[in-house]
Short mmCIF file of C-alpha atoms in Angstrom, two decimals:
data_model
loop_
_atom_site.label_atom_id
_atom_site.label_comp_id
_atom_site.label_asym_id
_atom_site.label_seq_id
_atom_site.Cartn_x
_atom_site.Cartn_y
_atom_site.Cartn_z
CA MET A 1 81.80 209.45 217.61
CA ILE A 2 81.38 205.47 218.04
CA ARG A 3 77.89 204.49 216.63
CA GLY A 4 75.85 202.35 218.71
CA ASP A 5 76.65 199.00 216.06
CA GLU A 6 80.35 199.24 216.30
CA THR A 7 80.76 198.82 220.22
CA ALA A 8 82.43 195.73 221.96
CA LEU A 9 78.85 194.76 223.48
CA ILE A 10 77.61 194.72 220.02
CA ASP A 11 79.74 192.52 218.22
CA ALA A 12 79.21 189.84 221.24
CA GLU A 13 75.95 190.07 220.17
CA GLN A 14 75.63 189.64 217.21
CA HIS A 15 79.18 186.68 217.44
CA ARG A 16 76.10 184.83 219.79
CA ALA A 17 73.40 185.19 217.78
CA PHE A 18 75.66 183.29 214.67
CA ARG A 19 76.30 180.87 217.67
CA ASP A 20 72.67 180.29 218.06
CA ARG A 21 72.00 180.07 214.98
CA CYS A 22 74.56 177.53 213.70
CA ASP A 23 72.02 174.74 212.91
CA ASP A 24 70.68 177.28 210.51
CA PHE A 25 74.02 177.97 208.40
CA THR A 26 75.30 173.88 209.03
CA ALA A 27 72.63 173.02 207.27
CA CYS A 28 72.84 175.09 204.14
CA ARG A 29 76.44 173.88 204.10
CA PHE A 30 77.89 177.13 205.40
CA THR A 31 80.99 178.24 208.26
CA VAL A 32 80.77 181.08 209.90
CA VAL A 33 83.99 183.18 210.79
CA GLY A 34 84.29 186.14 212.15
CA ILE A 35 87.25 188.45 210.95
CA SER A 36 88.96 191.54 212.85
CA SER A 37 91.72 194.28 213.48
CA GLN A 38 91.70 192.66 217.10
CA SER A 39 94.36 190.49 218.87
CA VAL A 40 94.13 187.05 218.80
CA VAL A 41 94.03 186.93 222.39
CA LYS A 42 90.83 189.31 222.21
CA GLN A 43 89.21 187.39 219.85
CA GLN A 44 90.22 183.99 222.32
CA ARG A 45 88.65 185.81 225.21
CA ALA A 46 85.65 186.78 222.99
CA VAL A 47 85.18 183.30 222.23
CA GLU A 48 85.34 181.65 225.75
CA VAL A 49 83.34 184.22 227.15
CA ASN A 50 79.99 184.28 224.27
CA LYS A 51 80.32 180.44 224.17
CA LEU A 52 80.95 180.80 220.76
CA LEU A 53 80.99 177.77 217.85
CA HIS A 54 82.72 179.25 215.05
CA GLU A 55 86.33 180.65 214.61
CA LEU A 56 87.12 184.06 215.28
CA LEU A 57 90.35 185.29 212.44
CA SER A 58 92.18 188.46 213.38
CA ASP A 59 94.29 190.99 210.57
CA PRO A 60 95.29 193.36 212.52
CA ASN A 61 97.06 194.23 208.93
CA PHE A 62 93.89 194.52 207.26
CA LEU A 63 95.58 192.12 204.52
CA LEU A 64 92.37 190.13 203.53
CA ALA A 65 90.42 193.90 203.57
CA ASP A 66 93.60 195.39 201.11
CA ALA A 67 92.58 192.87 198.83
CA LEU A 68 89.75 191.99 198.63
CA GLY A 69 88.70 195.21 199.26
CA VAL A 70 86.23 195.22 202.32
CA PRO A 71 84.56 197.76 203.68
CA THR A 72 86.94 199.48 206.93
CA ARG A 73 86.52 203.02 208.33
CA ARG A 74 88.55 204.65 210.36
CA LEU A 75 86.90 205.12 214.54
CA GLY A 76 88.17 207.42 216.88
CA GLY A 77 91.14 207.64 214.70
CA VAL A 78 92.11 203.87 213.99
CA ARG A 79 91.11 201.62 211.28
CA VAL A 80 88.83 199.23 212.12
CA TYR A 81 86.69 196.24 209.91
CA GLU A 82 83.38 197.85 208.84
CA ARG A 83 80.43 195.34 210.11
CA ALA A 84 79.96 193.11 206.55
CA THR A 85 79.13 189.86 206.42
CA LEU A 86 80.74 188.18 203.15
CA LEU A 87 78.67 185.13 201.52
CA VAL A 88 82.04 182.61 200.03
CA ARG A 89 80.20 179.85 197.91
CA SER A 90 83.09 176.93 196.63
CA GLY A 91 85.62 179.68 196.58
CA TRP A 92 84.27 182.64 195.81
CA ILE A 93 82.48 186.02 197.09
CA ASN A 94 79.01 186.11 195.54
CA GLN A 95 77.47 188.32 198.17
CA VAL A 96 78.10 191.01 200.75
CA LEU A 97 75.43 192.47 202.78
CA SER A 98 76.42 196.27 203.70
CA PRO A 99 74.76 197.48 205.59
CA ARG A 100 73.38 195.38 207.56
CA PRO A 101 70.47 194.58 209.77
CA THR A 102 70.45 194.60 213.09
CA PRO A 103 73.03 192.01 214.97
CA ASP A 104 70.57 190.86 216.70
CA ILE A 105 68.46 189.79 213.39
CA HIS A 106 71.42 189.93 210.99
CA PRO A 107 71.95 186.13 211.32
CA THR A 108 68.26 184.86 210.94
CA TYR A 109 67.93 186.96 207.28
CA VAL A 110 70.92 185.61 206.43
CA ALA A 111 70.26 181.80 207.11
CA HIS A 112 66.86 182.45 205.33
CA LEU A 113 68.81 184.21 202.82
CA LEU A 114 71.23 181.05 202.74
CA ARG A 115 68.32 178.94 202.87
CA ARG A 116 66.22 180.93 199.24
CA GLN A 117 69.70 180.38 197.17
CA GLY A 118 69.46 176.69 197.89
#
């Protein structure tokens, strides 16, 4: 069973919301990077279609997930990344946000959190 927050439409909605808050992340000196197990071709298409300003990285072998313990799940028998946000400062993961608010407000929440952390 596919949950509503694990569909391509929700992925696109969240990516566009991060795109729309790009100035907030730049002001906090953070760079947004998306990571998934999708192919490079699919991710390039998502960047073009959604006019994304942030990079999408492909990790089809879950090297990052396995090395860092990034959450994954089985979806229809296929391993996928769990929707999560990692806040990295000076090369260190200092916070993992999972579960997170809905995709449309999540970037606003993250920007607010970063401003508070200074």
